[in-house]
Short mmCIF file of N, CA and C and ligand atoms in Angstrom, two decimals:
data_model
loop_
_atom_site.label_atom_id
_atom_site.label_comp_id
_atom_site.label_asym_id
_atom_site.label_seq_id
_atom_site.Cartn_x
_atom_site.Cartn_y
_atom_site.Cartn_z
N MET A 21 0.85 -1.21 0.00
CA MET A 21 0.00 0.00 0.00
C MET A 21 0.88 1.25 0.00
N ALA A 22 0.50 2.19 -0.82
CA ALA A 22 1.30 3.42 -0.96
C ALA A 22 1.11 4.34 0.25
N VAL A 23 1.99 5.33 0.31
CA VAL A 23 1.85 6.35 1.34
C VAL A 23 0.62 7.19 1.03
N GLN A 24 -0.19 7.44 2.07
CA GLN A 24 -1.44 8.22 1.95
C GLN A 24 -1.41 9.35 2.96
N CYS A 25 -2.33 10.31 2.75
CA CYS A 25 -2.64 11.30 3.78
C CYS A 25 -4.06 11.10 4.27
N THR A 26 -4.27 11.35 5.56
CA THR A 26 -5.62 11.37 6.09
C THR A 26 -5.81 12.64 6.90
N PHE A 27 -7.08 12.96 7.17
CA PHE A 27 -7.41 14.16 7.94
C PHE A 27 -7.85 13.75 9.33
N SER A 28 -7.40 14.49 10.32
CA SER A 28 -7.66 14.16 11.72
C SER A 28 -8.08 15.42 12.47
N ILE A 29 -8.99 15.26 13.41
CA ILE A 29 -9.32 16.36 14.34
C ILE A 29 -9.17 15.84 15.77
N ILE A 30 -8.43 16.56 16.57
CA ILE A 30 -8.43 16.33 18.02
C ILE A 30 -9.52 17.24 18.57
N LYS A 31 -10.55 16.63 19.15
CA LYS A 31 -11.82 17.32 19.46
C LYS A 31 -11.76 18.06 20.81
N PRO A 32 -12.80 18.89 21.08
CA PRO A 32 -12.78 19.73 22.29
C PRO A 32 -12.57 18.99 23.61
N ASP A 33 -13.14 17.80 23.78
CA ASP A 33 -12.93 17.10 25.06
C ASP A 33 -11.44 16.83 25.28
N ALA A 34 -10.72 16.55 24.19
CA ALA A 34 -9.30 16.22 24.30
C ALA A 34 -8.44 17.47 24.43
N THR A 35 -8.82 18.57 23.77
CA THR A 35 -8.01 19.79 23.94
C THR A 35 -8.23 20.36 25.35
N ILE A 36 -9.48 20.32 25.83
CA ILE A 36 -9.75 20.80 27.20
C ILE A 36 -8.99 19.95 28.22
N GLY A 37 -8.93 18.66 27.96
CA GLY A 37 -8.24 17.74 28.87
C GLY A 37 -6.72 17.80 28.77
N ASN A 38 -6.22 18.67 27.88
CA ASN A 38 -4.77 18.84 27.68
C ASN A 38 -4.12 17.54 27.20
N ASN A 39 -4.83 16.82 26.34
CA ASN A 39 -4.35 15.53 25.86
C ASN A 39 -3.84 15.56 24.42
N THR A 40 -3.64 16.77 23.87
CA THR A 40 -3.18 16.86 22.48
C THR A 40 -1.85 16.12 22.28
N GLY A 41 -0.90 16.38 23.13
CA GLY A 41 0.42 15.77 22.98
C GLY A 41 0.38 14.26 23.16
N ALA A 42 -0.40 13.80 24.13
CA ALA A 42 -0.50 12.35 24.38
C ALA A 42 -1.13 11.65 23.19
N ILE A 43 -2.13 12.29 22.58
CA ILE A 43 -2.78 11.69 21.40
C ILE A 43 -1.82 11.71 20.22
N ASN A 44 -1.09 12.80 20.04
CA ASN A 44 -0.11 12.85 18.95
C ASN A 44 0.96 11.78 19.13
N ALA A 45 1.35 11.52 20.35
CA ALA A 45 2.36 10.47 20.59
C ALA A 45 1.82 9.10 20.15
N ILE A 46 0.54 8.85 20.39
CA ILE A 46 -0.07 7.58 19.96
C ILE A 46 -0.07 7.51 18.43
N PHE A 47 -0.43 8.61 17.78
CA PHE A 47 -0.43 8.63 16.31
C PHE A 47 0.99 8.36 15.77
N GLU A 48 1.96 9.04 16.33
CA GLU A 48 3.34 8.88 15.83
C GLU A 48 3.85 7.47 16.07
N LYS A 49 3.51 6.90 17.21
CA LYS A 49 3.93 5.53 17.52
C LYS A 49 3.31 4.54 16.53
N ALA A 50 2.13 4.90 16.00
CA ALA A 50 1.46 4.04 15.02
C ALA A 50 2.03 4.25 13.61
N GLY A 51 3.05 5.06 13.47
CA GLY A 51 3.70 5.24 12.17
C GLY A 51 3.14 6.39 11.35
N LEU A 52 2.29 7.21 11.98
CA LEU A 52 1.71 8.36 11.27
C LEU A 52 2.58 9.59 11.52
N ARG A 53 2.81 10.35 10.46
CA ARG A 53 3.64 11.57 10.55
C ARG A 53 2.71 12.78 10.47
N ILE A 54 2.86 13.72 11.40
CA ILE A 54 2.03 14.93 11.40
C ILE A 54 2.65 15.91 10.41
N VAL A 55 2.06 16.03 9.22
CA VAL A 55 2.66 16.87 8.17
C VAL A 55 1.98 18.25 8.08
N ALA A 56 0.90 18.43 8.84
CA ALA A 56 0.26 19.74 9.00
C ALA A 56 -0.58 19.68 10.26
N GLN A 57 -0.62 20.82 10.97
CA GLN A 57 -1.39 20.83 12.22
C GLN A 57 -1.67 22.28 12.63
N LYS A 58 -2.89 22.57 13.04
CA LYS A 58 -3.16 23.88 13.65
C LYS A 58 -4.31 23.78 14.64
N ARG A 59 -4.19 24.60 15.68
CA ARG A 59 -5.24 24.67 16.70
C ARG A 59 -6.14 25.82 16.30
N ILE A 60 -7.43 25.54 16.17
CA ILE A 60 -8.38 26.56 15.72
C ILE A 60 -9.64 26.53 16.58
N GLN A 61 -10.35 27.64 16.57
CA GLN A 61 -11.71 27.68 17.10
C GLN A 61 -12.62 27.55 15.88
N MET A 62 -13.28 26.40 15.74
CA MET A 62 -14.14 26.19 14.58
C MET A 62 -15.38 27.07 14.68
N SER A 63 -15.78 27.65 13.56
CA SER A 63 -17.02 28.42 13.54
C SER A 63 -18.20 27.47 13.37
N GLN A 64 -19.39 27.97 13.66
CA GLN A 64 -20.60 27.15 13.46
C GLN A 64 -20.73 26.75 11.99
N ALA A 65 -20.46 27.69 11.09
CA ALA A 65 -20.56 27.39 9.65
C ALA A 65 -19.56 26.31 9.24
N GLN A 66 -18.35 26.40 9.75
CA GLN A 66 -17.34 25.38 9.42
C GLN A 66 -17.78 23.99 9.91
N ALA A 67 -18.29 23.95 11.15
CA ALA A 67 -18.71 22.66 11.72
C ALA A 67 -19.90 22.10 10.95
N GLU A 68 -20.85 22.95 10.61
CA GLU A 68 -22.04 22.49 9.86
C GLU A 68 -21.64 21.97 8.48
N THR A 69 -20.71 22.66 7.84
CA THR A 69 -20.25 22.21 6.52
C THR A 69 -19.49 20.90 6.64
N PHE A 70 -18.60 20.84 7.62
CA PHE A 70 -17.78 19.64 7.78
C PHE A 70 -18.63 18.40 8.02
N TYR A 71 -19.67 18.54 8.85
CA TYR A 71 -20.52 17.40 9.20
C TYR A 71 -21.83 17.37 8.42
N ALA A 72 -21.87 18.03 7.25
CA ALA A 72 -23.11 18.12 6.47
C ALA A 72 -23.71 16.75 6.17
N VAL A 73 -22.86 15.74 6.02
CA VAL A 73 -23.36 14.39 5.73
C VAL A 73 -24.25 13.86 6.86
N HIS A 74 -24.10 14.42 8.06
CA HIS A 74 -24.91 14.00 9.21
C HIS A 74 -26.06 14.95 9.51
N SER A 75 -26.36 15.89 8.59
CA SER A 75 -27.30 16.97 8.92
C SER A 75 -28.72 16.49 9.23
N GLU A 76 -29.07 15.32 8.75
CA GLU A 76 -30.43 14.80 9.03
C GLU A 76 -30.45 13.92 10.27
N ARG A 77 -29.30 13.67 10.87
CA ARG A 77 -29.25 12.77 12.03
C ARG A 77 -29.72 13.52 13.27
N PRO A 78 -30.34 12.80 14.23
CA PRO A 78 -30.88 13.48 15.42
C PRO A 78 -29.80 14.15 16.27
N PHE A 79 -28.56 13.68 16.17
CA PHE A 79 -27.50 14.24 17.01
C PHE A 79 -26.75 15.39 16.33
N PHE A 80 -27.20 15.84 15.14
CA PHE A 80 -26.45 16.84 14.38
C PHE A 80 -26.22 18.14 15.17
N GLY A 81 -27.30 18.67 15.77
CA GLY A 81 -27.18 19.93 16.51
C GLY A 81 -26.20 19.82 17.66
N GLU A 82 -26.32 18.71 18.38
CA GLU A 82 -25.45 18.43 19.53
C GLU A 82 -23.98 18.31 19.06
N LEU A 83 -23.79 17.66 17.92
CA LEU A 83 -22.45 17.45 17.37
C LEU A 83 -21.80 18.80 17.01
N VAL A 84 -22.57 19.65 16.34
CA VAL A 84 -22.05 20.97 15.95
C VAL A 84 -21.74 21.81 17.19
N GLU A 85 -22.65 21.82 18.15
CA GLU A 85 -22.43 22.57 19.40
C GLU A 85 -21.15 22.12 20.10
N PHE A 86 -20.98 20.81 20.15
CA PHE A 86 -19.77 20.26 20.80
C PHE A 86 -18.51 20.70 20.06
N MET A 87 -18.53 20.63 18.74
CA MET A 87 -17.32 20.91 17.97
C MET A 87 -16.90 22.39 18.03
N ILE A 88 -17.85 23.27 18.38
CA ILE A 88 -17.50 24.69 18.50
C ILE A 88 -17.40 25.14 19.97
N SER A 89 -17.46 24.17 20.89
CA SER A 89 -17.49 24.51 22.31
C SER A 89 -16.11 24.86 22.87
N ALA A 90 -15.06 24.53 22.15
CA ALA A 90 -13.68 24.79 22.60
C ALA A 90 -12.77 24.58 21.38
N PRO A 91 -11.50 24.94 21.49
CA PRO A 91 -10.61 24.74 20.33
C PRO A 91 -10.49 23.27 19.93
N VAL A 92 -10.19 23.08 18.66
CA VAL A 92 -9.85 21.75 18.14
C VAL A 92 -8.48 21.86 17.48
N VAL A 93 -7.86 20.72 17.25
CA VAL A 93 -6.60 20.67 16.50
C VAL A 93 -6.86 19.89 15.21
N VAL A 94 -6.76 20.57 14.09
CA VAL A 94 -6.93 19.90 12.80
C VAL A 94 -5.55 19.50 12.28
N GLN A 95 -5.51 18.33 11.65
CA GLN A 95 -4.22 17.75 11.29
C GLN A 95 -4.28 17.03 9.95
N VAL A 96 -3.15 16.98 9.28
CA VAL A 96 -2.96 16.05 8.17
C VAL A 96 -1.90 15.05 8.61
N LEU A 97 -2.25 13.78 8.53
CA LEU A 97 -1.34 12.70 8.93
C LEU A 97 -0.96 11.90 7.69
N GLU A 98 0.32 11.58 7.60
CA GLU A 98 0.83 10.86 6.43
C GLU A 98 1.44 9.54 6.88
N GLY A 99 1.25 8.51 6.08
CA GLY A 99 1.88 7.24 6.40
C GLY A 99 1.40 6.15 5.47
N GLU A 100 2.00 4.98 5.60
CA GLU A 100 1.56 3.81 4.84
C GLU A 100 0.11 3.52 5.22
N ASN A 101 -0.78 3.45 4.23
CA ASN A 101 -2.17 3.07 4.50
C ASN A 101 -2.77 3.95 5.62
N ALA A 102 -2.51 5.25 5.54
CA ALA A 102 -2.79 6.16 6.67
C ALA A 102 -4.26 6.19 7.09
N VAL A 103 -5.19 6.11 6.13
CA VAL A 103 -6.62 6.20 6.50
C VAL A 103 -6.97 5.06 7.46
N LEU A 104 -6.61 3.86 7.08
CA LEU A 104 -6.93 2.70 7.92
C LEU A 104 -6.09 2.67 9.19
N ALA A 105 -4.81 3.00 9.07
CA ALA A 105 -3.93 3.00 10.25
C ALA A 105 -4.45 3.97 11.31
N HIS A 106 -4.92 5.13 10.86
CA HIS A 106 -5.45 6.14 11.79
C HIS A 106 -6.74 5.65 12.43
N ARG A 107 -7.63 5.05 11.62
CA ARG A 107 -8.91 4.58 12.16
C ARG A 107 -8.67 3.47 13.19
N GLU A 108 -7.69 2.64 12.94
CA GLU A 108 -7.39 1.55 13.89
C GLU A 108 -6.91 2.12 15.22
N VAL A 109 -6.04 3.11 15.16
CA VAL A 109 -5.47 3.63 16.40
C VAL A 109 -6.46 4.57 17.13
N MET A 110 -7.44 5.13 16.39
CA MET A 110 -8.49 5.92 17.06
C MET A 110 -9.39 5.02 17.89
N GLY A 111 -9.71 3.84 17.37
CA GLY A 111 -10.65 2.94 18.04
C GLY A 111 -12.07 3.19 17.59
N ALA A 112 -13.00 2.37 18.07
CA ALA A 112 -14.40 2.45 17.66
C ALA A 112 -15.00 3.80 18.02
N THR A 113 -15.97 4.25 17.19
CA THR A 113 -16.65 5.55 17.42
C THR A 113 -17.18 5.64 18.85
N ASN A 114 -17.80 4.55 19.30
CA ASN A 114 -18.30 4.50 20.68
C ASN A 114 -17.17 4.00 21.58
N PRO A 115 -16.67 4.86 22.48
CA PRO A 115 -15.52 4.46 23.30
C PRO A 115 -15.77 3.20 24.13
N ALA A 116 -17.05 2.90 24.42
CA ALA A 116 -17.36 1.68 25.17
C ALA A 116 -16.97 0.43 24.38
N GLU A 117 -16.85 0.59 23.06
CA GLU A 117 -16.50 -0.55 22.20
C GLU A 117 -15.06 -0.47 21.70
N ALA A 118 -14.32 0.54 22.15
CA ALA A 118 -12.95 0.74 21.63
C ALA A 118 -11.97 -0.24 22.27
N ALA A 119 -11.03 -0.72 21.45
CA ALA A 119 -10.03 -1.69 21.93
C ALA A 119 -9.00 -1.01 22.83
N ASP A 120 -8.40 -1.81 23.67
CA ASP A 120 -7.31 -1.33 24.53
C ASP A 120 -6.20 -0.71 23.69
N GLY A 121 -5.62 0.35 24.19
CA GLY A 121 -4.51 0.98 23.49
C GLY A 121 -4.92 2.02 22.47
N THR A 122 -6.23 2.10 22.17
CA THR A 122 -6.68 3.10 21.21
C THR A 122 -6.93 4.44 21.92
N VAL A 123 -6.94 5.50 21.10
CA VAL A 123 -7.16 6.84 21.65
C VAL A 123 -8.51 6.92 22.36
N ARG A 124 -9.54 6.41 21.72
CA ARG A 124 -10.88 6.55 22.31
C ARG A 124 -11.03 5.72 23.58
N LYS A 125 -10.38 4.57 23.65
CA LYS A 125 -10.42 3.78 24.89
C LYS A 125 -9.78 4.58 26.01
N GLU A 126 -8.67 5.23 25.70
CA GLU A 126 -7.90 5.92 26.74
C GLU A 126 -8.51 7.26 27.15
N PHE A 127 -9.07 8.02 26.16
CA PHE A 127 -9.42 9.41 26.46
C PHE A 127 -10.89 9.77 26.29
N ALA A 128 -11.66 9.04 25.47
CA ALA A 128 -13.00 9.51 25.11
C ALA A 128 -14.01 9.28 26.23
N LYS A 129 -14.98 10.20 26.29
CA LYS A 129 -15.97 10.17 27.36
C LYS A 129 -17.26 9.50 26.92
N SER A 130 -17.63 9.65 25.63
CA SER A 130 -18.92 9.16 25.14
C SER A 130 -18.87 9.13 23.62
N ILE A 131 -19.93 8.59 23.02
CA ILE A 131 -19.99 8.54 21.55
C ILE A 131 -19.97 9.94 20.94
N GLY A 132 -20.50 10.91 21.64
CA GLY A 132 -20.48 12.29 21.15
C GLY A 132 -19.13 12.95 21.41
N GLU A 133 -18.65 12.82 22.63
CA GLU A 133 -17.37 13.44 23.02
C GLU A 133 -16.29 12.36 22.90
N ASN A 134 -15.94 12.06 21.65
CA ASN A 134 -15.08 10.89 21.42
C ASN A 134 -13.66 11.24 20.97
N SER A 135 -13.22 12.43 21.36
CA SER A 135 -11.79 12.84 21.33
C SER A 135 -11.16 13.07 19.97
N VAL A 136 -11.52 12.25 18.97
CA VAL A 136 -10.85 12.37 17.67
C VAL A 136 -11.81 12.07 16.53
N HIS A 137 -11.52 12.68 15.40
CA HIS A 137 -12.19 12.35 14.13
C HIS A 137 -11.13 11.89 13.15
N GLY A 138 -11.49 10.95 12.29
CA GLY A 138 -10.60 10.56 11.20
C GLY A 138 -11.39 10.28 9.94
N SER A 139 -10.80 10.60 8.80
CA SER A 139 -11.47 10.36 7.52
C SER A 139 -11.75 8.87 7.34
N ASP A 140 -12.82 8.58 6.59
CA ASP A 140 -13.18 7.17 6.38
C ASP A 140 -12.75 6.64 5.02
N SER A 141 -12.17 7.49 4.18
CA SER A 141 -11.67 7.04 2.87
C SER A 141 -10.64 8.06 2.38
N GLU A 142 -9.85 7.64 1.40
CA GLU A 142 -8.84 8.56 0.85
C GLU A 142 -9.53 9.73 0.14
N GLU A 143 -10.65 9.46 -0.52
CA GLU A 143 -11.40 10.51 -1.23
C GLU A 143 -11.91 11.55 -0.23
N ASN A 144 -12.53 11.08 0.86
CA ASN A 144 -13.03 12.02 1.86
C ASN A 144 -11.88 12.75 2.57
N ALA A 145 -10.76 12.06 2.74
CA ALA A 145 -9.60 12.72 3.35
C ALA A 145 -9.21 13.95 2.53
N ALA A 146 -9.15 13.80 1.22
CA ALA A 146 -8.75 14.93 0.36
C ALA A 146 -9.75 16.07 0.49
N LEU A 147 -11.04 15.75 0.53
CA LEU A 147 -12.08 16.79 0.66
C LEU A 147 -11.98 17.49 2.02
N GLU A 148 -11.78 16.70 3.07
CA GLU A 148 -11.72 17.26 4.42
C GLU A 148 -10.45 18.11 4.61
N ILE A 149 -9.33 17.61 4.09
CA ILE A 149 -8.08 18.39 4.19
C ILE A 149 -8.26 19.75 3.53
N ALA A 150 -8.91 19.77 2.37
CA ALA A 150 -9.07 21.01 1.62
C ALA A 150 -9.95 22.03 2.35
N GLN A 151 -10.78 21.56 3.29
CA GLN A 151 -11.62 22.49 4.06
C GLN A 151 -10.82 23.28 5.09
N PHE A 152 -9.64 22.78 5.46
CA PHE A 152 -8.90 23.42 6.54
C PHE A 152 -7.46 23.81 6.20
N PHE A 153 -6.92 23.26 5.12
CA PHE A 153 -5.51 23.53 4.80
C PHE A 153 -5.35 23.90 3.33
N SER A 154 -4.42 24.84 3.08
CA SER A 154 -3.98 25.07 1.71
C SER A 154 -2.72 24.24 1.48
N GLY A 155 -2.41 23.98 0.22
CA GLY A 155 -1.31 23.08 -0.11
C GLY A 155 0.01 23.45 0.52
N ASN A 156 0.29 24.76 0.62
CA ASN A 156 1.61 25.15 1.14
C ASN A 156 1.70 25.04 2.67
N GLU A 157 0.60 24.65 3.33
CA GLU A 157 0.64 24.41 4.78
C GLU A 157 0.97 22.96 5.11
N ILE A 158 1.03 22.12 4.09
CA ILE A 158 1.28 20.68 4.30
C ILE A 158 2.72 20.40 3.88
N VAL A 159 3.53 20.03 4.87
CA VAL A 159 4.96 19.87 4.61
C VAL A 159 5.39 18.49 5.08
N GLY A 160 5.61 17.59 4.13
CA GLY A 160 5.94 16.21 4.48
C GLY A 160 7.43 16.04 4.73
P1 CMP B 30 -16.82 11.46 13.90
O1 CMP B 30 -15.88 10.39 13.46
O2 CMP B 30 -16.27 12.81 14.10
O3 CMP B 30 -18.00 11.55 12.83
C1 CMP B 30 -19.33 11.85 13.17
C2 CMP B 30 -19.51 12.06 14.62
O4 CMP B 30 -20.84 12.05 15.07
C3 CMP B 30 -18.87 10.92 15.36
O5 CMP B 30 -17.47 10.98 15.26
C4 CMP B 30 -19.42 11.09 16.76
O6 CMP B 30 -18.69 12.03 17.52
C5 CMP B 30 -20.79 11.70 16.44
N1 CMP B 30 -21.85 10.74 16.72
C6 CMP B 30 -22.05 9.58 16.11
N2 CMP B 30 -23.13 8.95 16.65
C7 CMP B 30 -23.59 9.76 17.62
C8 CMP B 30 -24.66 9.68 18.54
N3 CMP B 30 -25.48 8.61 18.56
N4 CMP B 30 -24.82 10.69 19.40
C9 CMP B 30 -24.00 11.77 19.38
N5 CMP B 30 -22.96 11.90 18.52
C10 CMP B 30 -22.76 10.90 17.67
#
């Protein structure tokens, strides 16, 4: 499998908990390289656009409110098979189902406040990266 990029967000529960560095250490140990990263306060419009695919879901409002409740860290991670490697190390969406050693097992509070987001495909990774980074901000 070739080297890929994926998009990652360290969510408000994790930034408030001061766990950004600990989560990055888990990513790096899994072979992922942080090739772009910035801490931002997401706007409501940014969050609604980013999660537009979930706009009809009952938890959409709650999800948007949570994502703008505190700073997040948006990232581009690079590595062999990065989309899958990142999803494996994040753990299951619901932390109650997350495997030992995963970010969500260690840090997440609930299915809503689940510490990290990761792209689910290479195509979506490219779309998500483009929402937050310009090409010259990504340095491999
Ligand atoms: P994420 O990978 O960022 O993509 C969509 C998010 O919706 C997901 O992580 C969860 O944080 C959130 N989510 C999914 N299911 C629920 C739910 N039942 N209640 C609240 N939030 C949810």
